[in-house]
GROMACS .gro file of C-alpha atoms in nm:
model
  449
    1MET     CA    1  27.869  -3.522   4.835
    2ASP     CA    2  27.531  -3.386   4.632
    3TRP     CA    3  27.441  -3.068   4.640
    4ASN     CA    4  27.083  -3.274   4.603
    5LYS     CA    5  27.116  -3.339   4.931
    6LEU     CA    6  27.356  -3.095   5.062
    7LEU     CA    7  27.118  -2.875   5.033
    8SER     CA    8  26.787  -2.964   5.283
    9HIS     CA    9  26.542  -2.774   5.427
   10LYS     CA   10  26.443  -3.006   5.641
   11ARG     CA   11  26.476  -2.885   6.034
   12LEU     CA   12  26.595  -3.040   6.337
   13GLY     CA   13  26.415  -3.164   6.530
   14LYS     CA   14  26.093  -3.099   6.299
   15GLU     CA   15  26.182  -3.371   5.984
   16ASN     CA   16  25.824  -3.456   5.977
   17LYS     CA   17  25.606  -3.161   6.044
   18ILE     CA   18  25.520  -2.901   5.791
   19ASP     CA   19  25.459  -2.525   5.792
   20LYS     CA   20  25.113  -2.498   5.713
   21PHE     CA   21  25.136  -2.131   5.695
   22ALA     CA   22  25.251  -1.949   5.432
   23SER     CA   23  25.570  -1.731   5.452
   24THR     CA   24  25.756  -1.471   5.292
   25ARG     CA   25  26.060  -1.621   5.513
   26THR     CA   26  26.226  -1.868   5.324
   27GLU     CA   27  26.353  -2.177   5.532
   28PHE     CA   28  26.703  -2.029   5.582
   29GLN     CA   29  26.632  -1.659   5.575
   30LYS     CA   30  26.379  -1.803   5.906
   31ASP     CA   31  26.739  -1.998   6.021
   32PHE     CA   32  26.911  -1.598   6.010
   33ASP     CA   33  26.631  -1.469   6.187
   34ARG     CA   34  26.676  -1.707   6.474
   35ILE     CA   35  26.980  -1.693   6.547
   36VAL     CA   36  26.919  -1.253   6.562
   37PHE     CA   37  26.701  -1.312   6.798
   38SER     CA   38  26.886  -1.532   6.967
   39SER     CA   39  27.014  -1.411   7.391
   40GLU     CA   40  27.357  -1.567   7.289
   41PHE     CA   41  27.401  -1.386   6.960
   42ARG     CA   42  27.298  -1.026   7.170
   43ARG     CA   43  27.581  -1.121   7.367
   44LEU     CA   44  27.838  -1.080   7.113
   45GLN     CA   45  27.804  -0.686   7.153
   46ASN     CA   46  27.993  -0.696   7.478
   47LYS     CA   47  28.228  -0.972   7.371
   48THR     CA   48  28.616  -0.927   7.267
   49GLN     CA   49  28.679  -0.879   6.866
   50VAL     CA   50  28.992  -0.667   6.853
   51MET     CA   51  29.040  -0.436   7.133
   52PRO     CA   52  28.894  -0.597   7.469
   53LEU     CA   53  28.654  -0.349   7.626
   54PRO     CA   54  28.736  -0.048   7.342
   55GLY     CA   55  28.559   0.264   7.409
   56SER     CA   56  28.583   0.394   7.075
   57ASP     CA   57  28.230   0.316   6.957
   58TYR     CA   58  28.372   0.289   6.587
   59VAL     CA   59  28.560  -0.067   6.658
   60ARG     CA   60  28.384  -0.346   6.611
   61ASN     CA   61  28.299  -0.606   6.877
   62ARG     CA   62  28.197  -0.968   6.766
   63LEU     CA   63  27.872  -0.832   6.728
   64THR     CA   64  27.926  -0.598   6.452
   65HIS     CA   65  28.185  -0.811   6.302
   66SER     CA   66  27.951  -1.058   6.283
   67LEU     CA   67  27.727  -0.918   6.070
   68GLU     CA   68  27.970  -0.805   5.867
   69THR     CA   69  28.090  -1.151   5.799
   70SER     CA   70  27.772  -1.258   5.771
   71SER     CA   71  27.714  -0.993   5.474
   72VAL     CA   72  28.021  -1.106   5.298
   73ALA     CA   73  27.912  -1.450   5.325
   74ARG     CA   74  27.624  -1.410   5.193
   75THR     CA   75  27.787  -1.227   4.867
   76LEU     CA   76  28.037  -1.569   4.852
   77GLY     CA   77  27.726  -1.779   4.850
   78THR     CA   78  27.466  -1.575   4.610
   79ILE     CA   79  27.797  -1.608   4.370
   80VAL     CA   80  27.882  -1.948   4.385
   81GLY     CA   81  27.503  -2.058   4.439
   82THR     CA   82  27.426  -1.892   4.067
   83GLU     CA   83  27.735  -2.138   3.925
   84ILE     CA   84  27.556  -2.426   4.127
   85ILE     CA   85  27.207  -2.427   4.016
   86LYS     CA   86  27.315  -2.348   3.662
   87ASN     CA   87  27.477  -2.677   3.700
   88ASN     CA   88  27.206  -2.885   3.890
   89LYS     CA   89  26.922  -2.716   3.734
   90GLU     CA   90  26.695  -2.993   3.946
   91ILE     CA   91  26.762  -2.824   4.296
   92GLU     CA   92  26.539  -2.509   4.167
   93LYS     CA   93  26.275  -2.726   4.026
   94GLU     CA   94  26.279  -2.991   4.257
   95HIS     CA   95  26.343  -2.862   4.579
   96ASN     CA   96  26.286  -2.506   4.562
   97ILE     CA   97  26.605  -2.354   4.637
   98THR     CA   98  26.755  -2.081   4.490
   99ALA     CA   99  27.098  -1.900   4.387
  100SER     CA  100  27.013  -1.608   4.663
  101GLU     CA  101  26.870  -1.880   4.906
  102ILE     CA  102  27.241  -2.065   4.924
  103GLY     CA  103  27.351  -1.703   4.980
  104SER     CA  104  27.081  -1.718   5.298
  105VAL     CA  105  27.229  -2.034   5.438
  106VAL     CA  106  27.613  -1.910   5.445
  107SER     CA  107  27.440  -1.597   5.551
  108ALA     CA  108  27.305  -1.746   5.882
  109ALA     CA  109  27.554  -2.004   5.917
  110ALA     CA  110  27.819  -1.733   5.900
  111LEU     CA  111  27.657  -1.512   6.135
  112ALA     CA  112  27.680  -1.803   6.403
  113HIS     CA  113  28.038  -1.851   6.407
  114ASP     CA  114  28.158  -1.625   6.711
  115ILE     CA  115  27.846  -1.783   6.926
  116GLY     CA  116  28.055  -1.952   7.120
  117ASN     CA  117  28.302  -1.720   7.173
  118PRO     CA  118  28.355  -1.724   7.549
  119PRO     CA  119  28.503  -1.367   7.732
  120PHE     CA  120  28.858  -1.267   7.614
  121GLY     CA  121  28.849  -1.418   7.289
  122HIS     CA  122  29.084  -1.644   7.223
  123ALA     CA  123  29.257  -1.641   7.503
  124GLY     CA  124  28.955  -1.668   7.681
  125GLU     CA  125  28.970  -2.061   7.530
  126ASP     CA  126  29.311  -2.050   7.665
  127ALA     CA  127  29.218  -1.970   8.021
  128ILE     CA  128  28.964  -2.225   8.021
  129SER     CA  129  29.150  -2.497   7.887
  130GLU     CA  130  29.474  -2.446   8.156
  131TYR     CA  131  29.236  -2.458   8.423
  132PHE     CA  132  29.112  -2.801   8.356
  133LYS     CA  133  29.503  -2.870   8.277
  134LYS     CA  134  29.578  -2.797   8.626
  135ASN     CA  135  29.275  -2.859   8.830
  136THR     CA  136  29.230  -3.255   8.663
  137GLN     CA  137  29.052  -3.341   9.028
  138PHE     CA  138  28.707  -3.264   8.830
  139LEU     CA  139  28.777  -3.485   8.568
  140LYS     CA  140  28.828  -3.807   8.715
  141ASN     CA  141  28.538  -3.979   8.632
  142LEU     CA  142  28.544  -3.869   8.278
  143ASN     CA  143  28.654  -4.043   7.962
  144GLU     CA  144  28.947  -3.899   7.726
  145PHE     CA  145  28.705  -3.776   7.493
  146GLU     CA  146  28.554  -3.604   7.751
  147SER     CA  147  28.833  -3.519   7.916
  148ALA     CA  148  28.981  -3.346   7.608
  149ASP     CA  149  28.661  -3.119   7.531
  150LEU     CA  150  28.798  -2.945   7.846
  151GLN     CA  151  29.166  -2.996   7.840
  152ASN     CA  152  29.156  -2.834   7.457
  153PHE     CA  153  28.771  -2.594   7.483
  154GLU     CA  154  28.694  -2.480   7.136
  155GLY     CA  155  28.455  -2.175   7.087
  156ASN     CA  156  28.366  -2.377   6.790
  157ALA     CA  157  28.231  -2.675   6.978
  158ALA     CA  158  28.016  -2.410   7.252
  159GLY     CA  159  27.863  -2.250   6.996
  160PHE     CA  160  27.717  -2.578   6.803
  161ARG     CA  161  27.621  -2.678   7.186
  162LEU     CA  162  27.446  -2.352   7.174
  163ILE     CA  163  27.274  -2.350   6.853
  164ALA     CA  164  27.152  -2.712   6.817
  165ASN     CA  165  27.151  -2.862   7.181
  166SER     CA  166  26.797  -2.774   7.310
  167LEU     CA  167  26.881  -2.780   7.700
  168ALA     CA  168  27.204  -2.524   7.642
  169ALA     CA  169  26.990  -2.352   7.396
  170GLN     CA  170  26.705  -2.271   7.671
  171THR     CA  171  26.416  -2.367   7.438
  172SER     CA  172  26.200  -2.594   7.409
  173ILE     CA  173  26.198  -2.623   7.069
  174ALA     CA  174  26.335  -2.933   6.973
  175GLY     CA  175  26.738  -2.925   6.818
  176GLY     CA  176  26.837  -2.635   6.967
  177LEU     CA  177  26.756  -2.338   6.812
  178GLY     CA  178  26.537  -2.557   6.489
  179LEU     CA  179  26.754  -2.454   6.240
  180THR     CA  180  26.774  -2.638   5.926
  181TYR     CA  181  27.013  -2.968   5.894
  182THR     CA  182  27.178  -2.782   5.577
  183THR     CA  183  27.290  -2.469   5.822
  184TYR     CA  184  27.414  -2.674   6.138
  185ALA     CA  185  27.650  -2.842   5.883
  186THR     CA  186  27.720  -2.595   5.704
  187PHE     CA  187  27.820  -2.360   6.012
  188THR     CA  188  28.086  -2.636   6.137
  189LYS     CA  189  28.401  -2.585   6.067
  190TYR     CA  190  28.578  -2.875   6.186
  191PRO     CA  191  28.343  -3.172   6.157
  192LYS     CA  192  28.522  -3.426   6.450
  193PHE     CA  193  28.570  -3.450   6.798
  194SER     CA  194  28.805  -3.330   6.993
  195LEU     CA  195  28.997  -3.663   6.959
  196PRO     CA  196  29.233  -3.765   6.784
  197ASP     CA  197  29.414  -3.410   6.796
  198LEU     CA  198  29.521  -3.305   6.420
  199LYS     CA  199  29.638  -2.977   6.474
  200LYS     CA  200  30.008  -3.059   6.299
  201THR     CA  201  29.856  -3.213   5.933
  202GLY     CA  202  29.770  -2.874   5.787
  203ILE     CA  203  29.412  -2.962   5.691
  204ALA     CA  204  29.214  -2.641   5.739
  205SER     CA  205  28.859  -2.868   5.854
  206GLU     CA  206  29.102  -3.073   6.112
  207LYS     CA  207  29.319  -2.813   6.310
  208LYS     CA  208  29.036  -2.726   6.573
  209PHE     CA  209  28.698  -2.929   6.662
  210SER     CA  210  28.376  -2.843   6.656
  211ILE     CA  211  28.221  -3.155   6.850
  212PHE     CA  212  28.173  -3.185   7.231
  213GLN     CA  213  28.123  -3.584   7.339
  214SER     CA  214  27.762  -3.348   7.456
  215GLU     CA  215  27.650  -3.336   7.120
  216LYS     CA  216  27.766  -3.600   6.917
  217GLU     CA  217  27.486  -3.789   6.844
  218ILE     CA  218  27.284  -3.426   6.685
  219PHE     CA  219  27.590  -3.432   6.470
  220LYS     CA  220  27.549  -3.777   6.325
  221LYS     CA  221  27.185  -3.736   6.285
  222ILE     CA  222  27.332  -3.392   6.046
  223ALA     CA  223  27.583  -3.562   5.866
  224LEU     CA  224  27.392  -3.841   5.800
  225GLU     CA  225  27.071  -3.587   5.666
  226THR     CA  226  27.275  -3.396   5.462
  227GLY     CA  227  27.510  -3.678   5.319
  228LEU     CA  228  27.831  -3.548   5.453
  229LYS     CA  229  28.172  -3.789   5.346
  230ALA     CA  230  28.324  -3.965   5.607
  231LYS     CA  231  28.696  -4.001   5.647
  232GLY     CA  232  28.743  -4.343   5.661
  233ASP     CA  233  28.681  -4.560   5.944
  234THR     CA  234  28.690  -4.272   6.192
  235GLU     CA  235  28.420  -4.030   6.306
  236ARG     CA  236  28.518  -3.746   6.130
  237TRP     CA  237  28.417  -3.639   5.804
  238HIS     CA  238  28.454  -3.390   5.519
  239ARG     CA  239  28.314  -3.055   5.527
  240HIS     CA  240  28.023  -2.915   5.434
  241PRO     CA  241  28.134  -2.653   5.093
  242LEU     CA  242  27.959  -2.428   5.211
  243THR     CA  243  28.145  -2.417   5.521
  244PHE     CA  244  28.447  -2.296   5.321
  245LEU     CA  245  28.304  -2.010   5.203
  246VAL     CA  246  28.211  -1.911   5.621
  247GLU     CA  247  28.556  -2.013   5.679
  248ALA     CA  248  28.646  -1.751   5.401
  249ALA     CA  249  28.419  -1.437   5.509
  250ASP     CA  250  28.553  -1.471   5.859
  251ASP     CA  251  28.892  -1.509   5.697
  252ILE     CA  252  28.859  -1.214   5.441
  253CYS     CA  253  28.671  -0.930   5.771
  254TYR     CA  254  28.970  -1.072   6.007
  255HIS     CA  255  29.216  -0.950   5.757
  256ILE     CA  256  29.059  -0.636   5.682
  257ILE     CA  257  28.855  -0.515   5.897
  258ASP     CA  258  29.036  -0.577   6.161
  259PHE     CA  259  29.354  -0.404   5.953
  260GLU     CA  260  29.126  -0.097   5.938
  261ASP     CA  261  29.068  -0.094   6.327
  262GLY     CA  262  29.405  -0.030   6.400
  263TYR     CA  263  29.396   0.311   6.183
  264HIS     CA  264  29.051   0.386   6.432
  265VAL     CA  265  29.286   0.295   6.758
  266GLY     CA  266  29.553   0.480   6.645
  267ASN     CA  267  29.815   0.149   6.608
  268ILE     CA  268  29.841   0.136   6.282
  269ASP     CA  269  29.953   0.464   6.064
  270PHE     CA  270  29.752   0.567   5.712
  271ASN     CA  271  30.051   0.470   5.462
  272THR     CA  272  30.131   0.117   5.579
  273ILE     CA  273  29.734   0.032   5.526
  274GLU     CA  274  29.710   0.236   5.232
  275SER     CA  275  30.016   0.072   5.042
  276LEU     CA  276  29.867  -0.247   5.122
  277PHE     CA  277  29.512  -0.176   5.061
  278LYS     CA  278  29.694  -0.034   4.700
  279GLU     CA  279  29.875  -0.371   4.683
  280ILE     CA  280  29.616  -0.602   4.625
  281LEU     CA  281  29.419  -0.374   4.435
  282LYS     CA  282  29.720  -0.310   4.181
  283ASN     CA  283  29.506  -0.478   3.917
  284ASN     CA  284  29.280  -0.284   3.924
  285TRP     CA  285  29.380   0.010   4.095
  286GLY     CA  286  29.381   0.286   3.762
  287LYS     CA  287  29.005   0.233   3.777
  288GLU     CA  288  28.993   0.376   4.107
  289ILE     CA  289  29.249   0.630   4.109
  290LYS     CA  290  28.999   0.926   4.056
  291ARG     CA  291  28.733   0.862   4.310
  292TYR     CA  292  28.972   0.803   4.521
  293ASN     CA  293  29.195   1.111   4.482
  294GLN     CA  294  28.768   1.289   4.543
  295ILE     CA  295  28.837   1.181   4.923
  296PHE     CA  296  28.986   1.427   5.192
  297ASP     CA  297  28.940   1.232   5.507
  298LYS     CA  298  29.209   0.979   5.555
  299SER     CA  299  28.977   0.782   5.703
  300LYS     CA  300  28.666   0.798   5.444
  301LYS     CA  301  28.948   0.714   5.174
  302ILE     CA  302  29.075   0.365   5.395
  303ASN     CA  303  28.711   0.305   5.421
  304TYR     CA  304  28.729   0.267   5.030
  305LEU     CA  305  29.005   0.146   5.014
  306ARG     CA  306  28.870  -0.144   5.217
  307ALA     CA  307  28.513  -0.208   5.043
  308LYS     CA  308  28.740  -0.180   4.755
  309VAL     CA  309  28.998  -0.464   4.857
  310ILE     CA  310  28.667  -0.675   4.982
  311SER     CA  311  28.546  -0.707   4.578
  312GLU     CA  312  28.891  -0.834   4.524
  313LEU     CA  313  28.893  -1.061   4.738
  314VAL     CA  314  28.545  -1.185   4.695
  315LYS     CA  315  28.599  -1.251   4.302
  316GLU     CA  316  28.924  -1.427   4.428
  317VAL     CA  317  28.760  -1.702   4.667
  318THR     CA  318  28.438  -1.738   4.459
  319GLN     CA  319  28.652  -1.804   4.127
  320ILE     CA  320  28.848  -2.056   4.329
  321PHE     CA  321  28.584  -2.245   4.498
  322ILE     CA  322  28.406  -2.265   4.175
  323GLU     CA  323  28.697  -2.437   3.995
  324ASN     CA  324  28.733  -2.644   4.312
  325GLU     CA  325  28.390  -2.760   4.330
  326ASN     CA  326  28.423  -3.126   4.196
  327LYS     CA  327  28.689  -3.171   4.436
  328LEU     CA  328  28.493  -3.039   4.735
  329LEU     CA  329  28.186  -3.235   4.690
  330LYS     CA  330  28.459  -3.559   4.668
  331GLY     CA  331  28.627  -3.448   4.962
  332ASP     CA  332  28.965  -3.379   4.798
  333PHE     CA  333  28.998  -3.053   4.866
  334ASP     CA  334  29.074  -2.899   5.253
  335THR     CA  335  29.234  -2.589   5.207
  336ALA     CA  336  29.129  -2.240   5.331
  337LEU     CA  337  28.999  -2.043   5.017
  338LEU     CA  338  29.211  -1.733   5.135
  339ASP     CA  339  29.496  -1.883   5.149
  340CYS     CA  340  29.436  -1.966   4.774
  341VAL     CA  341  29.435  -1.642   4.673
  342LYS     CA  342  29.733  -1.484   4.445
  343GLN     CA  343  29.740  -1.170   4.711
  344PHE     CA  344  29.819  -1.508   4.953
  345GLU     CA  345  30.154  -1.297   5.060
  346ILE     CA  346  30.019  -0.953   5.118
  347LEU     CA  347  29.733  -1.089   5.323
  348LYS     CA  348  30.032  -1.246   5.535
  349GLU     CA  349  30.196  -0.922   5.562
  350ILE     CA  350  29.866  -0.777   5.634
  351LYS     CA  351  29.822  -1.035   5.957
  352ASP     CA  352  30.195  -0.969   6.043
  353ILE     CA  353  30.152  -0.604   6.112
  354SER     CA  354  29.814  -0.705   6.305
  355VAL     CA  355  29.976  -0.914   6.566
  356LYS     CA  356  30.252  -0.710   6.631
  357LYS     CA  357  30.034  -0.342   6.663
  358LEU     CA  358  29.705  -0.480   6.752
  359TYR     CA  359  29.681  -0.825   6.849
  360LYS     CA  360  29.970  -0.764   7.073
  361SER     CA  361  30.002  -0.482   7.165
  362ARG     CA  362  30.001  -0.298   7.549
  363VAL     CA  363  29.612  -0.277   7.645
  364VAL     CA  364  29.493  -0.553   7.471
  365VAL     CA  365  29.787  -0.773   7.624
  366GLU     CA  366  29.675  -0.664   7.965
  367ILE     CA  367  29.275  -0.755   7.940
  368GLU     CA  368  29.369  -1.087   7.826
  369SER     CA  369  29.607  -1.126   8.106
  370ALA     CA  370  29.329  -1.043   8.248
  371GLY     CA  371  29.099  -1.310   8.147
  372PHE     CA  372  29.371  -1.606   8.256
  373THR     CA  373  29.281  -1.485   8.657
  374VAL     CA  374  28.873  -1.412   8.612
  375ILE     CA  375  28.785  -1.695   8.386
  376PRO     CA  376  28.961  -1.954   8.594
  377GLY     CA  377  28.883  -1.784   8.890
  378LEU     CA  378  28.444  -1.821   8.802
  379LEU     CA  379  28.546  -2.151   8.692
  380ASP     CA  380  28.668  -2.255   9.051
  381ALA     CA  381  28.393  -2.085   9.252
  382PHE     CA  382  28.118  -2.265   9.080
  383LEU     CA  383  28.243  -2.531   9.016
  384ASN     CA  384  28.305  -2.599   9.401
  385ALA     CA  385  27.933  -2.461   9.421
  386VAL     CA  386  27.838  -2.793   9.208
  387PHE     CA  387  28.064  -3.077   9.415
  388ASP     CA  388  28.076  -2.968   9.746
  389PRO     CA  389  27.714  -2.716   9.806
  390GLN     CA  390  27.716  -2.792  10.144
  391ASN     CA  391  28.004  -2.596  10.167
  392LYS     CA  392  27.843  -2.247  10.328
  393LYS     CA  393  27.979  -2.007  10.062
  394ASN     CA  394  27.968  -2.256   9.786
  395LYS     CA  395  27.545  -2.303   9.935
  396LEU     CA  396  27.506  -1.901   9.813
  397LEU     CA  397  27.723  -1.903   9.521
  398LYS     CA  398  27.503  -2.190   9.375
  399GLU     CA  399  27.231  -1.913   9.432
  400LEU     CA  400  27.430  -1.714   9.172
  401ILE     CA  401  27.390  -2.006   8.879
  402PRO     CA  402  27.098  -1.981   8.648
  403LYS     CA  403  26.841  -2.266   8.733
  404GLN     CA  404  26.927  -2.441   8.303
  405TYR     CA  405  27.300  -2.442   8.345
  406LEU     CA  406  27.186  -2.702   8.736
  407SER     CA  407  26.969  -2.921   8.527
  408THR     CA  408  27.049  -3.162   8.268
  409ASP     CA  409  26.889  -3.354   7.981
  410LYS     CA  410  27.016  -3.699   8.078
  411THR     CA  411  26.862  -3.921   8.387
  412ASN     CA  412  27.213  -3.969   8.504
  413TYR     CA  413  27.311  -3.637   8.621
  414GLU     CA  414  27.748  -3.728   8.486
  415ASP     CA  415  28.000  -3.527   8.633
  416TYR     CA  416  28.082  -3.394   8.236
  417GLN     CA  417  27.741  -3.265   8.189
  418LYS     CA  418  27.823  -3.107   8.591
  419ILE     CA  419  28.121  -2.955   8.460
  420LEU     CA  420  28.032  -2.890   8.097
  421ASN     CA  421  27.710  -2.686   8.159
  422ILE     CA  422  27.947  -2.437   8.407
  423VAL     CA  423  28.175  -2.427   8.148
  424MET     CA  424  27.876  -2.295   7.903
  425PHE     CA  425  27.752  -2.064   8.221
  426VAL     CA  426  28.130  -1.898   8.220
  427SER     CA  427  28.190  -1.855   7.848
  428GLY     CA  428  27.836  -1.736   7.766
  429MET     CA  429  27.932  -1.457   7.944
  430THR     CA  430  28.025  -1.078   7.819
  431ASP     CA  431  28.359  -0.946   7.909
  432LYS     CA  432  28.212  -0.656   8.137
  433TYR     CA  433  28.007  -0.946   8.327
  434ALA     CA  434  28.253  -1.154   8.371
  435ILE     CA  435  28.533  -0.886   8.515
  436ASN     CA  436  28.220  -0.775   8.717
  437LEU     CA  437  28.088  -1.100   8.859
  438TYR     CA  438  28.421  -1.198   8.965
  439LYS     CA  439  28.529  -0.883   9.171
  440LYS     CA  440  28.202  -0.937   9.349
  441ILE     CA  441  28.246  -1.263   9.454
  442ASN     CA  442  28.558  -1.219   9.549
  443GLY     CA  443  28.461  -0.929   9.812
  444ILE     CA  444  28.694  -0.640   9.541
  445SER     CA  445  28.371  -0.455   9.462
  446LEU     CA  446  28.007  -0.457   9.618
  447PRO     CA  447  27.714  -0.444   9.416
  448GLU     CA  448  27.491  -0.095   9.411
  449TYR     CA  449  27.150  -0.078   9.481
   0.00000   0.00000   0.00000
């Protein structure tokens, strides 16, 4: 792979169009702004991050998590970008791409990384998958790849559909949100289809999948334009190198900031967090003692340590990327960057504590369990409304489905498209909306006027 192709200002759907108006924004900054102003991004404010439907305003939701991840990603991209530009000066001279521009594209891709997450987080993904494993009657006219998309539902693939498919993005702009090829490629964490299932290989880019069959040709076009390296003769590709930075930013926030949230909701005690954060900083702790001892409020102490820990991990991750740049370009490196840091064992301990005391806490389990009733209930209601519209109740339910989920970009309205549209409708709901709609259509509660 070559940086001259990997970094492209061309836009999906606008390949031959030139912007006649001068702009103070760069092309990758425009990508960031298009994502920020999309309705799908705004919905993340009511989707689960750590605590489902959190009562505390301090605890993160998917929106704040995405913003924080994007901020870390910008720093990672800019640091790495400085090294890339230094070694490839023609990129700046011929393509007008600077180190800060590389920071912008990583930031934009990271901003959208959770945009396809269904209600109830990963439990929502599992609920959708389990529904189609049990209700195979809807899949009788689908091929094995289409069925696998639904029986192994992926928020990553839903996200790619939302930002790259004009129908799913509910826009007349060609190419979904009309982002640059580079931002789409950087966003695609798992550049493969649902089949073959390669979870057990241990390869970072093959743990999941990011492309539904409906976006198959769109991604092939992106891969060709950016020069992504194919894996043998199969329809799988090596990641865009900058995708590793998006993943690292997410992993840093997932490990460190979620752990911090554990303290604010009272699930993880101060001493545990303080000792583990200090352990990550032990090589530089002497420089921090004086300032840290001047802070008396425990919450502020945790905030200070969290900031320093993120800074330390950013240094580690960027150094690992720079040292392995050639391997990344050749496709010979396929490991999560955070798995390579010297603090890996401490991070593993942090994750284990978070799983036990936070992700599997009683309130989380209760709400996620509810998701296994709410999501299948909504899918069942609206799929039957589409496939059996003559039933009187189904006819009413069909009126509740927004028009964009009842149309398709194909003249032949196939079952796969019908099902996927309904899945995207349900998947796009916020946690609260899904719960409230489920209650209303099942007569558990009635609308208030």
